[in-house]
């Protein structure tokens, strides 16, 4: 039997490098994981180790895809800036491709996840799709007419930093009132602290437990208490769902997609948010009641969407290299 061509997809996160060997059908045939080092030299050494290890086990690997949370130049050769990684204006594809002697594809992590969902997951058979990745912050990606939209300078789209409350909560990006300060895993404790300070739901067990230590509230605690039916935690989730709906309505107004895929760590708990978010989306869009509105669904590839998507982009690169020869 002829050996199937496979590629490596690496999701380079702030905490871990997660790599998978993936065939043309998107099946994961092997994986490797290492903690993400904090210097450029150590990071590239760790990547080389992961790639070498997987290539020893799968000599038929034809290309490597790297998914990075950061700004990627639109020619996809350079990481301009990545808040949780040491690369600064680093032209990495030529260097790593030469070092490893294999084609290397670089893509933004949300774009990679969107591509994974588009080729193999929730967004199959669509043409205009938005990925809305809810995690600690908000990541975003847009597919227009079947192509990833990258903007002129590789910065678009930053849904999380749309100003929704002028003068509102301070954001690490330097602005105030950004959407992700109200709608993300890291927004949940902020809203819970506000509600406790206001004396909302004094009967709530959650409120009583954390009244004297609000700084210990985490997003996970809020979700767990909401699942237990705590009224304060449910109110916090309702607030987040409202902001999610408003955020999605802005996305709908700008891009008019047929599908919005919710991805990222918080998407696991989308069942707590999605009904209210959709209701808010439906009445917040311009022309509400007189236009079709996109469906909102959870991603199907989970936290592996980025690895799978960038591995599929690597397959495309490997194929086009063969055709060029
Ligand atoms: Zn911001």
XYZ file of C-alpha atoms and ligand atoms in Angstrom:
326
model
C 0.000 0.000 0.000
C 1.356 3.442 -0.931
C 2.105 5.596 2.103
C -0.335 8.467 2.539
C 1.217 11.953 2.500
C 0.977 13.592 5.922
C 1.892 17.020 7.308
C 2.626 18.394 10.760
C 0.391 21.060 12.296
C 1.845 22.877 15.305
C -0.243 25.113 17.538
C 2.284 27.445 19.178
C 0.490 28.703 22.253
C 1.813 30.765 25.141
C 1.869 27.653 27.371
C 2.423 24.637 25.103
C 3.618 23.645 21.642
C 1.068 21.088 20.490
C 1.917 19.218 17.315
C 0.015 16.609 15.317
C 0.717 14.553 12.222
C -2.343 14.797 10.005
C -3.309 13.053 6.778
C -5.218 14.570 3.848
C -8.555 13.571 5.336
C -7.736 15.476 8.523
C -7.156 12.368 10.632
C -4.648 12.830 13.414
C -2.174 9.956 13.258
C 0.360 11.058 15.910
C 0.943 13.892 18.396
C 3.718 15.521 20.428
C 3.641 18.259 23.057
C 6.256 20.403 24.831
C 6.057 23.455 27.096
C 6.640 26.719 25.179
C 10.076 28.181 26.049
C 10.347 31.928 26.590
C 13.411 32.819 24.448
C 13.612 32.775 20.647
C 16.562 30.343 20.634
C 14.909 27.875 23.007
C 11.548 28.153 21.228
C 13.059 27.331 17.828
C 15.114 24.512 19.359
C 11.952 23.039 20.911
C 10.111 23.313 17.579
C 13.017 21.602 15.815
C 12.930 18.813 18.382
C 9.188 18.257 17.897
C 9.490 18.302 14.106
C 12.531 15.954 14.099
C 10.848 13.503 16.478
C 7.702 13.319 14.357
C 9.669 13.033 11.099
C 11.648 10.097 12.481
C 8.365 8.314 13.132
C 6.753 9.491 9.846
C 9.408 9.979 7.137
C 6.679 10.736 4.553
C 5.890 14.171 6.129
C 5.698 16.691 3.263
C 5.316 20.087 5.008
C 4.999 21.782 8.398
C 2.312 24.299 9.380
C 2.798 26.680 12.310
C -0.260 28.334 13.905
C 0.698 31.367 15.988
C -1.387 33.671 18.173
C -0.099 37.010 16.933
C 0.157 39.392 14.016
C 1.483 37.647 10.901
C 2.565 39.682 7.853
C 0.165 39.231 4.946
C 2.898 37.439 2.936
C 2.860 34.885 5.809
C 6.632 34.834 6.334
C 7.016 36.895 9.493
C 5.614 37.076 13.004
C 5.333 40.834 13.588
C 4.260 40.565 17.202
C 2.862 37.841 19.433
C 1.905 38.933 22.970
C 2.708 35.555 24.586
C 5.705 34.517 22.431
C 9.269 35.914 22.150
C 9.225 36.493 18.346
C 9.347 40.192 17.375
C 9.362 41.021 13.680
C 10.813 37.563 13.124
C 11.034 36.227 9.569
C 10.744 32.557 10.429
C 9.416 30.600 7.448
C 12.545 30.863 5.237
C 14.894 30.196 8.131
C 13.006 27.208 9.563
C 12.258 25.802 6.119
C 15.999 25.850 5.324
C 16.904 24.413 8.733
C 14.385 21.572 8.438
C 14.654 21.189 4.635
C 10.865 21.095 4.236
C 8.191 23.667 3.251
C 6.931 25.668 6.262
C 3.577 27.469 6.330
C 2.844 30.202 8.882
C -0.709 31.215 9.825
C -2.526 33.065 12.571
C -4.063 30.620 15.076
C -7.641 31.854 14.680
C -7.295 31.727 10.877
C -5.959 28.179 11.221
C -8.893 27.169 13.418
C -11.351 28.780 10.985
C -9.743 26.917 8.090
C -9.966 23.627 10.001
C -13.674 24.181 10.666
C -14.201 25.279 7.033
C -12.496 22.250 5.475
C -13.476 19.534 7.953
C -15.739 20.875 10.713
C -18.787 23.017 11.438
C -18.301 25.404 8.487
C -18.127 22.827 5.694
C -20.283 23.789 2.683
C -20.306 27.508 3.562
C -18.634 30.359 1.650
C -18.808 33.273 4.120
C -18.056 32.302 7.683
C -16.800 34.002 10.801
C -14.943 32.231 13.596
C -15.419 33.822 16.989
C -12.928 32.228 19.398
C -13.863 32.729 23.045
C -11.079 31.973 25.489
C -9.149 34.119 27.955
C -9.733 36.821 25.333
C -11.446 36.790 21.946
C -9.830 35.642 18.718
C -11.425 36.126 15.343
C -11.153 34.986 11.760
C -13.165 35.677 8.637
C -13.552 33.521 5.547
C -14.889 35.479 2.576
C -15.879 33.643 -0.613
C -13.924 30.603 0.559
C -10.705 32.489 1.316
C -9.138 33.535 4.620
C -9.336 37.326 4.945
C -5.990 38.657 6.216
C -6.245 42.430 5.867
C -3.523 44.505 4.240
C -1.118 44.188 7.159
C -2.118 40.888 8.734
C -3.774 42.508 11.761
C -7.463 41.947 11.028
C -9.764 40.990 12.654
C -9.582 41.883 16.341
C -13.190 41.458 17.454
C -12.112 41.392 21.100
C -10.861 44.957 21.035
C -13.894 46.667 19.537
C -14.825 49.390 22.016
C -18.267 48.551 23.365
C -18.235 50.675 26.553
C -16.544 54.063 26.017
C -14.406 54.732 29.102
C -15.176 51.229 30.396
C -12.956 48.530 31.907
C -9.224 48.937 31.206
C -7.829 46.414 28.706
C -4.216 45.134 28.566
C -4.175 46.355 24.928
C -4.097 49.926 26.257
C -7.675 50.862 25.361
C -10.774 50.934 27.567
C -14.138 49.225 27.222
C -13.024 46.489 24.787
C -15.548 43.712 24.080
C -13.301 41.030 25.607
C -13.304 42.887 28.939
C -17.048 42.011 29.093
C -17.220 38.815 27.068
C -14.478 36.220 27.656
C -13.159 33.807 30.253
C -11.228 36.640 31.894
C -14.294 38.925 31.895
C -16.362 36.516 34.027
C -14.509 37.241 37.318
C -14.624 41.005 36.628
C -18.405 40.950 36.181
C -18.817 38.681 39.227
C -16.746 41.103 41.343
C -18.862 44.055 40.123
C -22.095 42.236 40.975
C -20.842 41.234 44.447
C -19.703 44.833 45.117
C -23.191 46.027 44.117
C -24.798 43.585 46.564
C -26.642 41.698 43.815
C -28.184 38.353 44.867
C -27.104 38.458 48.547
C -28.775 35.048 48.980
C -26.334 33.467 46.541
C -23.897 30.910 47.952
C -21.334 32.137 45.434
C -21.714 35.722 46.613
C -21.354 34.690 50.266
C -18.336 32.477 49.580
C -16.366 35.133 47.710
C -17.586 38.388 49.330
C -14.330 38.714 51.283
C -12.013 37.299 48.610
C -13.379 38.477 45.230
C -9.860 38.364 43.747
C -9.979 34.549 44.008
C -12.907 34.236 41.592
C -11.975 32.562 38.302
C -13.937 32.024 35.105
C -14.065 28.293 35.864
C -15.621 28.928 39.290
C -18.305 31.136 37.740
C -19.174 28.453 35.175
C -19.248 25.696 37.807
C -21.506 27.740 40.116
C -23.790 28.595 37.186
C -24.117 24.883 36.382
C -25.104 24.347 40.034
C -27.853 26.932 39.550
C -26.401 29.748 41.660
C -28.392 32.936 40.870
C -25.392 35.293 40.949
C -23.281 33.056 38.685
C -26.242 32.691 36.314
C -26.626 36.484 36.222
C -22.911 36.827 35.355
C -23.265 34.306 32.504
C -26.398 36.112 31.290
C -24.438 39.366 31.193
C -21.693 37.687 29.172
C -24.235 36.146 26.792
C -25.747 39.603 26.245
C -22.334 41.035 25.353
C -21.658 38.043 23.139
C -24.901 38.725 21.257
C -23.990 42.399 20.870
C -20.496 41.465 19.682
C -21.909 38.997 17.174
C -24.346 41.645 15.915
C -21.393 43.954 15.135
C -19.722 41.094 13.268
C -22.998 40.415 11.414
C -23.395 44.086 10.502
C -19.870 44.297 9.054
C -19.436 40.918 7.328
C -22.954 39.502 6.762
C -21.766 35.889 7.193
C -23.999 32.852 6.742
C -22.420 31.090 9.738
C -20.691 32.125 12.963
C -18.638 29.357 14.572
C -17.965 29.718 18.294
C -14.566 28.235 19.078
C -11.984 28.458 21.882
C -11.942 27.244 25.485
C -15.181 28.956 26.548
C -17.057 27.446 23.586
C -17.203 24.199 25.591
C -19.734 26.011 27.741
C -21.565 27.563 24.806
C -24.796 25.853 25.943
C -24.912 28.345 28.852
C -24.639 31.313 26.459
C -25.899 30.542 23.007
C -29.698 30.950 23.338
C -29.502 34.402 24.882
C -26.615 35.458 22.613
C -28.663 34.477 19.549
C -31.726 36.338 20.818
C -29.635 39.495 21.372
C -27.986 39.043 17.963
C -31.390 38.808 16.289
C -32.704 42.044 17.761
C -29.418 44.024 17.708
C -28.491 43.780 14.010
C -29.323 46.621 11.681
C -32.563 45.895 9.829
C -33.631 43.362 12.480
C -36.625 41.355 11.308
C -36.080 42.239 7.657
C -32.956 40.242 6.788
C -31.544 36.747 7.076
C -29.161 36.313 10.012
C -26.340 33.832 10.246
C -26.596 30.624 12.233
C -24.457 30.465 15.387
C -22.945 27.045 16.129
C -20.162 25.557 18.253
C -17.026 24.420 16.466
C -16.701 20.686 15.812
C -12.909 20.345 16.060
C -12.530 21.723 19.589
C -9.080 22.798 20.741
C -7.518 20.842 17.864
C -9.015 23.101 15.162
C -5.869 25.251 14.859
C -3.494 22.283 14.525
C -5.751 20.559 12.004
C -6.362 23.757 10.002
C -2.698 24.691 9.681
C -1.805 21.083 8.797
C -4.386 21.246 5.989
C -2.823 24.534 4.785
C 0.522 22.703 4.809
C -1.023 19.957 2.607
C -2.093 22.662 0.135
C 1.435 24.094 0.097
C 3.012 20.666 -0.418
C 0.613 19.962 -3.307
C 1.261 23.303 -5.000
C 5.039 22.739 -4.674
C 4.614 19.388 -6.459
C 2.520 21.013 -9.211
C 5.125 23.784 -9.662
C 7.865 21.200 -10.350
Zn -8.431 45.822 24.233
